[in-house]
Short mmCIF file of C-alpha atoms in Angstrom, two decimals:
data_model
loop_
_atom_site.label_atom_id
_atom_site.label_comp_id
_atom_site.label_asym_id
_atom_site.label_seq_id
_atom_site.Cartn_x
_atom_site.Cartn_y
_atom_site.Cartn_z
CA MET R 1 149.56 56.29 107.77
CA THR R 2 151.34 55.79 104.48
CA GLY R 3 152.99 58.70 102.75
CA GLU R 4 150.77 58.49 100.06
CA MET R 5 147.89 58.92 102.19
CA LYS R 6 149.60 61.72 104.26
CA ALA R 7 150.41 63.24 101.01
CA GLU R 8 146.90 62.99 99.87
CA GLY R 9 145.72 64.77 103.24
CA GLU R 10 148.13 67.54 102.56
CA VAL R 11 146.05 68.35 99.40
CA THR R 12 144.09 71.40 99.04
CA TYR R 13 141.37 71.93 96.88
CA ALA R 14 139.22 75.33 95.85
CA LEU R 15 137.33 76.64 93.57
CA ILE R 16 138.45 80.10 91.77
CA CYS R 17 137.05 82.58 89.38
CA LEU R 18 138.87 82.86 86.17
CA ARG R 19 137.45 86.19 85.47
CA THR R 20 138.39 88.07 88.84
CA GLY R 21 141.05 85.96 89.98
CA VAL R 22 139.38 85.30 93.52
CA VAL R 23 139.10 82.20 95.74
CA LEU R 24 135.29 81.52 95.70
CA GLN R 25 135.65 78.54 98.20
CA VAL R 26 138.09 76.13 99.69
CA LEU R 27 136.64 72.85 100.11
CA ASP R 28 137.04 70.18 102.99
CA GLY R 29 136.87 73.15 105.53
CA LYS R 30 140.49 73.77 105.20
CA PRO R 31 141.78 77.40 105.23
CA SER R 32 142.81 79.57 102.60
CA ASN R 33 146.73 80.29 102.11
CA ALA R 34 148.86 82.82 100.47
CA ARG R 35 149.91 80.26 97.84
CA LEU R 36 146.29 79.45 96.86
CA GLU R 37 145.55 83.28 96.71
CA GLY R 38 148.51 83.73 94.15
CA LEU R 39 147.52 80.89 92.18
CA ALA R 40 144.00 82.20 91.84
CA GLN R 41 145.05 85.72 91.42
CA ALA R 42 147.34 84.26 88.20
CA ALA R 43 145.04 82.26 87.14
CA PRO R 44 142.94 84.25 84.66
CA GLU R 45 146.18 85.28 83.03
CA LEU R 46 147.32 81.18 82.67
CA CYS R 47 143.95 80.09 81.36
CA ASN R 48 142.67 82.98 79.24
CA SER R 49 145.56 83.40 77.43
CA ASN R 50 145.09 84.67 73.55
CA GLU R 51 148.00 83.39 72.54
CA THR R 52 146.26 79.86 71.83
CA ALA R 53 145.13 80.39 68.43
CA ASP R 54 147.93 78.90 66.65
CA PHE R 55 147.60 75.55 68.70
CA SER R 56 144.19 74.64 67.45
CA LEU R 57 145.47 73.80 64.26
CA LEU R 58 148.66 72.05 65.37
CA PHE R 59 146.48 69.92 67.82
CA ALA R 60 144.21 68.91 64.91
CA ARG R 61 147.15 68.06 62.93
CA ILE R 62 148.88 65.76 65.38
CA GLY R 63 145.38 63.91 66.39
CA SER R 64 143.15 65.61 68.80
CA ASP R 65 139.56 64.75 68.23
CA GLY R 66 138.06 67.46 69.86
CA ARG R 67 137.14 71.28 69.00
CA SER R 68 138.57 73.63 71.78
CA SER R 69 139.39 77.31 71.70
CA HIS R 70 141.74 76.67 75.34
CA PHE R 71 143.51 74.33 77.75
CA SER R 72 141.39 72.74 79.97
CA GLU R 73 143.88 71.80 82.51
CA HIS R 74 146.94 73.51 83.66
CA THR R 75 149.53 71.68 85.90
CA LEU R 76 152.50 73.73 87.30
CA VAL R 77 155.09 71.75 89.28
CA SER R 78 157.81 73.11 91.66
CA PRO R 79 160.40 71.13 94.05
CA ASP R 80 157.73 72.08 96.89
CA CYS R 81 154.10 72.16 95.59
CA VAL R 82 152.30 70.55 92.53
CA HIS R 83 149.41 73.13 91.23
CA VAL R 84 146.63 71.98 89.17
CA ILE R 85 143.89 74.19 87.67
CA GLU R 86 140.71 72.45 85.66
CA ARG R 87 138.47 74.46 84.04
CA LEU R 88 134.93 73.33 84.99
CA ARG R 89 133.07 72.11 81.86
CA ASP R 90 129.39 73.65 83.06
CA ARG R 91 130.72 77.02 84.26
CA PRO R 92 133.51 78.15 82.21
CA ASP R 93 134.69 80.96 84.42
CA VAL R 94 135.37 78.96 87.41
CA ALA R 95 138.06 76.39 87.99
CA LEU R 96 139.10 73.93 90.43
CA VAL R 97 142.34 74.08 91.61
CA ALA R 98 144.37 71.62 93.56
CA LEU R 99 147.75 72.36 95.76
CA GLY R 100 149.69 69.53 96.88
CA PRO R 101 153.17 68.76 98.37
CA GLY R 102 156.39 68.44 96.27
CA ALA R 103 156.83 67.24 92.54
CA VAL R 104 157.22 63.61 93.88
CA HIS R 105 153.56 63.58 94.68
CA LEU R 106 152.53 64.71 91.53
CA GLY R 107 150.26 61.66 90.36
CA ILE R 108 148.40 61.77 93.96
CA VAL R 109 147.45 65.48 93.20
CA LEU R 110 146.61 64.45 89.62
CA SER R 111 144.18 61.53 90.61
CA GLY R 112 142.71 63.46 93.54
CA ILE R 113 141.95 66.72 91.57
CA ARG R 114 140.34 64.50 88.80
CA ARG R 115 138.33 62.32 91.46
CA LYS R 116 137.04 65.86 93.22
CA LEU R 117 136.17 67.41 89.46
CA ARG R 118 133.80 64.19 88.77
CA GLU R 119 132.45 64.62 92.36
CA LEU R 120 131.61 68.23 91.51
CA GLU R 121 130.25 67.65 88.13
CA VAL R 122 127.65 65.14 89.68
CA VAL R 123 126.10 67.37 92.07
CA MET A 1 184.75 90.81 56.69
CA ALA A 2 185.83 91.29 60.20
CA SER A 3 182.48 90.68 61.45
CA GLU A 4 182.00 87.34 59.46
CA ALA A 5 185.19 85.84 60.83
CA LYS A 6 183.90 86.15 64.61
CA SER A 7 180.49 84.53 63.62
CA GLY A 8 181.90 81.15 63.83
CA PHE A 9 179.81 80.73 60.35
CA PRO A 10 182.03 82.50 58.00
CA SER A 11 179.54 83.24 55.21
CA ILE A 12 177.06 84.81 57.58
CA PRO A 13 177.44 88.43 59.16
CA ASP A 14 177.66 88.71 62.72
CA ASP A 15 174.05 90.42 62.93
CA SER A 16 171.19 89.44 64.83
CA ASP A 17 168.90 90.11 61.80
CA VAL A 18 170.15 86.84 60.37
CA ILE A 19 167.53 85.27 62.96
CA ASP A 20 164.55 87.19 61.42
CA THR A 21 165.52 86.94 57.70
CA ALA A 22 166.19 83.24 57.87
CA THR A 23 162.81 82.93 59.81
CA SER A 24 161.15 84.66 56.75
CA LEU A 25 163.01 82.33 54.38
CA LEU A 26 162.25 79.16 56.32
CA ASP A 27 158.53 80.21 56.82
CA HIS A 28 157.95 80.71 53.18
CA ILE A 29 159.22 77.25 52.51
CA GLU A 30 156.87 75.73 55.37
CA ASP A 31 153.83 77.81 53.80
CA LEU A 32 154.44 75.56 50.50
CA PRO A 33 151.91 73.09 49.60
CA ALA A 34 152.30 69.64 50.97
CA GLY A 35 154.56 67.49 49.19
CA THR A 36 156.70 70.30 47.34
CA THR A 37 159.37 68.89 45.76
CA GLY A 38 161.82 71.13 43.40
CA ALA A 39 164.11 73.79 43.46
CA LEU A 40 163.27 77.17 44.79
CA ALA A 41 165.81 80.08 43.27
CA PHE A 42 166.68 83.34 44.99
CA GLY A 43 167.64 85.38 42.23
CA ASP A 44 171.25 85.54 41.48
CA GLU A 45 171.70 84.91 45.47
CA GLY A 46 171.06 81.03 45.53
CA LEU A 47 169.08 78.10 45.44
CA VAL A 48 167.30 75.83 48.00
CA LEU A 49 166.35 72.25 46.85
CA ILE A 50 163.19 70.83 48.35
CA GLU A 51 161.79 67.46 48.60
CA ASN A 52 158.36 67.30 50.40
CA LYS A 53 158.87 70.66 52.01
CA ARG A 54 162.32 69.09 53.57
CA ILE A 55 165.64 70.98 52.58
CA CYS A 56 168.11 68.64 50.89
CA TRP A 57 170.55 71.21 49.77
CA ALA A 58 171.17 74.64 49.78
CA ILE A 59 173.90 76.90 48.04
CA ALA A 60 174.46 80.67 48.35
CA THR A 61 176.36 82.44 45.77
CA HIS A 62 179.91 83.53 46.94
CA MET A 63 179.72 81.30 50.32
CA ARG A 64 183.18 81.25 51.74
CA ARG A 65 183.21 77.89 53.18
CA ARG A 66 181.79 74.75 51.41
CA LEU A 67 180.76 71.45 52.42
CA THR A 68 183.83 69.83 51.84
CA ASP A 69 185.89 72.52 54.00
CA ILE A 70 183.28 71.71 56.88
CA LEU A 71 183.98 67.83 56.13
CA CYS A 72 187.63 68.24 56.20
CA GLN A 73 187.57 70.28 59.40
CA GLN A 74 185.75 67.38 61.31
CA ARG A 75 188.65 65.76 61.75
CA SER A 76 191.93 66.43 63.83
CA PRO A 77 194.11 66.75 61.84
CA PRO A 78 192.09 67.74 59.29
CA LEU A 79 191.58 65.83 56.08
CA PRO A 80 193.60 66.67 52.99
CA ARG A 81 190.94 68.64 50.87
CA GLU A 82 192.40 66.29 47.85
CA MET A 83 191.19 63.21 49.83
CA MET A 84 187.62 64.81 49.25
CA GLU A 85 188.12 65.88 45.81
CA ASP A 86 189.15 62.31 44.78
CA VAL A 87 185.77 61.00 46.20
CA PHE A 88 184.11 63.72 44.36
CA ARG A 89 185.65 62.40 41.44
CA ARG A 90 184.74 58.98 42.00
CA CYS A 91 181.27 59.74 42.79
CA LYS A 92 180.56 61.36 39.41
CA LYS A 93 182.28 58.69 37.56
CA GLN A 94 180.09 55.88 39.44
CA SER A 95 176.88 57.91 39.58
CA VAL A 96 176.63 57.16 43.13
CA PRO A 97 175.65 59.81 45.87
CA PHE A 98 178.38 61.62 47.39
CA GLY A 99 177.38 61.32 50.73
CA GLU A 100 176.75 57.60 50.41
CA LEU A 101 180.71 57.38 48.73
CA LEU A 102 181.82 59.40 51.73
CA VAL A 103 180.62 57.13 54.42
CA SER A 104 181.25 53.88 52.60
CA SER A 105 184.96 55.20 52.03
CA GLY A 106 185.41 55.50 55.86
CA LEU A 107 186.25 59.47 55.41
CA VAL A 108 183.11 60.61 57.44
CA THR A 109 180.46 58.82 59.46
CA GLU A 110 176.97 59.14 58.87
CA VAL A 111 176.61 61.61 62.05
CA GLY A 112 179.37 63.62 60.92
CA LEU A 113 177.82 63.62 57.42
CA ARG A 114 174.41 64.75 58.71
CA ALA A 115 176.16 67.31 61.01
CA ALA A 116 178.13 68.73 58.46
CA LEU A 117 175.02 68.91 55.86
CA GLU A 118 173.12 70.76 58.53
CA ARG A 119 175.91 73.22 59.12
CA HIS A 120 176.42 73.76 55.27
CA ASN A 121 172.73 74.02 54.67
CA GLY A 122 171.85 76.07 57.43
CA GLU A 123 174.78 78.68 56.53
CA ALA A 124 173.40 78.72 53.11
CA VAL A 125 169.98 79.47 53.88
CA ALA A 126 171.20 82.34 56.21
CA ARG A 127 173.15 84.04 53.69
CA ILE A 128 170.65 83.79 50.87
CA SER A 129 168.16 85.15 53.60
CA CYS A 130 170.46 88.27 54.44
CA PHE A 131 169.98 89.52 50.82
CA HIS A 132 166.06 89.72 51.78
CA VAL A 133 165.51 88.42 48.13
CA LYS A 134 161.95 86.68 47.88
CA PRO A 135 161.78 83.50 45.72
CA THR A 136 162.52 84.43 42.04
CA HIS A 137 161.42 81.09 40.27
CA TYR A 138 160.44 77.63 41.35
CA THR A 139 161.26 74.46 39.26
CA SER A 140 159.11 71.37 40.30
CA HIS A 141 161.14 67.92 40.30
CA SER A 142 158.76 64.97 39.77
CA LYS A 143 161.49 62.44 40.89
CA SER A 144 162.41 62.46 44.67
CA GLY A 145 165.71 60.54 45.56
CA TYR A 146 167.38 62.47 48.22
CA ASP A 147 168.46 59.97 50.94
CA PRO A 148 165.80 60.73 54.35
CA ARG A 149 169.10 60.42 56.52
CA PHE A 150 170.14 63.63 55.30
CA VAL A 151 167.43 66.13 54.83
CA PHE A 152 166.24 68.68 57.08
CA THR A 153 163.17 70.29 58.30
CA PRO A 154 163.08 74.18 58.12
CA THR A 155 163.05 74.17 62.05
CA GLU A 156 166.43 71.82 62.44
CA LEU A 157 168.08 74.38 60.00
CA MET A 158 166.92 77.57 62.26
CA ALA A 159 168.18 75.76 65.50
CA SER A 160 171.30 75.29 63.59
CA ILE A 161 171.44 79.14 62.59
CA ALA A 162 170.45 80.30 65.89
CA MET A 163 173.24 78.01 67.65
CA ARG A 164 175.98 78.71 64.95
CA LYS A 165 178.18 80.27 67.86
CA ASP A 166 177.24 77.90 70.48
CA ASP A 167 177.55 74.18 70.06
CA GLN A 168 178.13 73.67 73.55
CA ARG A 169 174.34 74.25 74.33
CA LYS A 170 173.38 72.33 71.27
CA VAL A 171 174.72 69.46 72.55
CA VAL A 172 173.44 69.75 75.93
CA ALA A 173 170.26 70.20 74.68
CA ARG A 174 170.23 67.12 71.97
CA THR A 175 171.47 64.95 74.81
CA HIS A 176 168.83 66.06 77.25
CA LEU A 177 166.01 65.88 74.57
CA GLY A 178 167.50 62.46 74.16
CA GLU A 179 167.41 61.34 77.63
CA VAL A 180 163.80 62.44 78.34
CA MET A 181 161.46 62.34 75.39
CA VAL A 182 158.55 59.64 75.12
CA PRO A 183 156.61 58.04 72.28
CA ASP A 184 154.22 60.20 71.22
CA ALA A 185 155.79 63.47 72.17
CA THR A 186 158.16 65.58 70.21
CA GLY A 187 160.50 68.17 71.82
CA PHE A 188 162.53 71.02 71.05
CA ALA A 189 164.55 73.49 73.45
CA PHE A 190 165.09 77.02 73.40
CA VAL A 191 166.70 80.21 75.35
CA ARG A 192 166.16 83.76 75.67
CA GLU A 193 168.71 86.29 74.97
CA PRO A 194 168.45 89.95 75.65
CA TRP A 195 169.41 90.83 72.08
CA SER A 196 166.66 89.14 70.27
CA PRO A 197 163.13 89.79 70.47
CA ARG A 198 162.06 86.15 70.24
CA PRO A 199 163.17 83.01 72.16
CA LEU A 200 166.21 81.24 70.12
CA LEU A 201 165.78 77.65 68.94
CA VAL A 202 168.76 75.71 70.21
CA ALA A 203 167.58 72.02 69.22
CA VAL A 204 164.80 70.05 68.04
CA GLN A 205 164.23 66.54 67.41
CA ARG A 206 164.51 65.17 64.20
CA ASP A 207 161.75 65.22 61.76
CA SER A 208 159.46 66.97 64.17
CA PRO A 209 155.72 67.68 62.75
CA VAL A 210 155.78 71.07 64.57
CA ARG A 211 156.19 74.02 62.18
CA LEU A 212 158.61 76.94 62.68
CA SER A 213 155.82 79.49 63.69
CA GLU A 214 154.21 77.08 66.11
CA VAL A 215 157.47 76.28 67.86
CA HIS A 216 157.96 80.11 68.02
CA ALA A 217 154.36 80.41 69.30
CA ILE A 218 154.64 77.46 71.80
CA ALA A 219 158.29 78.98 73.19
CA LYS A 220 156.62 82.27 73.72
CA TRP A 221 153.53 81.00 75.42
CA ALA A 222 155.71 78.62 77.87
CA THR A 223 157.93 81.79 78.28
CA SER A 224 154.97 84.03 79.47
CA LEU A 225 153.53 80.99 81.30
CA PHE A 226 156.67 81.03 83.56
CA ASP A 227 156.65 84.57 83.93
CA VAL A 228 153.04 84.40 85.45
CA THR A 229 154.38 81.84 87.94
CA THR A 230 156.69 83.71 89.52
CA VAL A 231 153.55 85.63 91.37
CA PHE A 232 152.55 82.50 93.35
CA ASP A 233 155.74 80.05 93.15
CA PRO A 234 158.95 81.29 91.28
CA GLN A 235 160.85 77.87 91.56
CA THR A 236 158.02 76.21 89.29
CA ALA A 237 160.07 74.41 86.91
CA ILE A 238 157.77 72.25 84.98
CA ALA A 239 154.19 72.88 83.30
CA SER A 240 151.74 71.10 81.15
CA ALA A 241 148.43 72.45 79.33
CA THR A 242 145.90 69.55 78.06
CA TRP A 243 143.84 70.46 75.05
CA CYS A 244 140.76 68.50 74.49
CA GLY A 245 141.57 65.87 77.23
CA SER A 246 144.25 64.08 74.92
CA THR A 247 146.82 66.53 73.68
CA ALA A 248 149.03 68.53 75.58
CA LEU A 249 152.00 71.06 75.90
CA VAL A 250 154.60 70.24 78.28
CA SER A 251 157.24 72.89 79.20
CA TRP A 252 160.23 72.89 81.79
CA ARG A 253 163.39 74.21 82.40
CA GLU A 254 166.80 72.76 83.33
CA GLY A 255 169.50 75.04 83.84
CA GLU A 256 169.66 78.08 81.47
CA ILE A 257 167.59 76.07 78.75
CA SER A 258 164.23 75.56 78.42
CA TYR A 259 162.17 72.85 76.66
CA ALA A 260 158.68 72.31 75.30
CA ALA A 261 157.10 69.33 74.19
CA VAL A 262 153.82 68.49 72.08
CA CYS A 263 152.01 65.47 72.90
CA SER A 264 149.70 63.64 71.09
CA THR A 265 148.28 61.35 73.55
CA ARG A 266 147.49 61.60 77.15
CA PRO A 267 149.77 58.76 78.44
CA ALA A 268 152.62 60.48 76.83
CA SER A 269 152.10 63.87 78.62
CA THR A 270 151.58 62.01 81.88
CA LEU A 271 154.87 59.70 81.56
CA LEU A 272 156.74 62.74 80.37
CA MET A 273 155.65 64.79 83.27
CA LYS A 274 156.48 61.88 85.64
CA LYS A 275 159.69 61.95 84.45
CA LEU A 276 160.39 65.31 84.71
CA ALA A 277 159.25 65.60 88.12
CA LEU A 278 161.41 62.87 89.16
CA ARG A 279 164.42 64.50 87.52
CA LEU A 280 163.33 67.55 89.72
CA GLU A 281 163.19 65.38 92.79
CA ALA A 282 166.39 64.21 92.43
CA ARG A 283 167.95 67.62 91.66
CA THR A 284 166.26 69.05 94.52
CA GLN A 285 167.64 66.49 96.87
CA SER A 286 171.38 66.51 95.42
CA ALA A 287 171.27 70.50 95.98
CA SER A 288 169.96 70.05 99.71
CA ALA A 289 172.79 67.29 100.23
CA THR A 290 175.44 69.43 98.84
CA THR A 291 174.12 72.68 101.12
CA ALA A 292 173.89 70.49 104.46
CA ARG A 293 177.47 69.38 103.43
CA THR A 294 178.79 72.91 103.01
CA VAL A 295 176.99 74.26 106.48
CA GLU A 296 178.80 71.09 108.11
CA GLY A 297 182.06 72.04 106.85
CA SER A 298 182.08 75.66 107.75
#
């Protein structure tokens, strides 16, 4: 098994509630863990910040072609873990999160969660 | 005044309020209509010359140190003041811009002149702002003519004022931004100090389109974000947030300085994140190797 395949297998995906900070479902039969619970708990504050009011004008000025009032994706990287939060388009109070190993596997985690998001949005 | 001598900027009181007053004055300049070119007077306290809302020249009444003093002090030993005065006389006679003649004469480099002008203009703006004077009148100029190499955004001057006592941090931040920034992204550096209610700007990329108020908002957002991440991972060092699928904010920490960048395209934020992640991985491995050697040695 290549290093990349091993890293892909270590990524945990889950659905979380952006109102209550609760883990709704861990995907692929994996168990929950303390880091996932902590990320879910912090997600409402990360994703529902009121401090984004100034940003819509800034982004419009630098060329954003869409209208939004919030960030759609958050990526947080530490030496040990990559955390990604993707707000679902059709369920704005729910987000898909991914936790993967180490900063060096950033690309794997990002491509993985985007693939998983497409699968969820098709269903 | 003794407090002025300590500040490293002889004309500015050593007072944390200067950050607030200077911010207020520079915000006013940024709020002017697009393309504003002219002279903004602040009663008897000073004058700021603006071209397309960039600051070209600022002078405060009773400034204790002038541009020529700053230029002379750049060299070791300092240049004799008479040399500067001679160039000034020649530039008036030949109707050539002072800066252009200074650089062509070899007395200062282009980089040195820009640094001196940044320092002078920052000092002047800070001094004017300390008197809490609102602009008293404005004279529009139809002609522009300042060399774009030597004009400054309000954000650049704010960084100069905030870091007036800390050239070292400014150099570290500028060097770092030069190493990591990517096309279609504009970045700045900031720090948190216990005596300041807002993050302090350390350095900003030249000609950044991000307004001073936006820089403060982004720094505040980034600071809050890293505070929240301590819940699940206190070692979080890099963060990004995507807006409408293409534009993004990226923020990261290296050493005691925090950084943020506004990315106008998806490839820009992806590339920047990748660069930062590789740097983080390299630092982590280096720290682990050092720890292993220390343990072996003991």
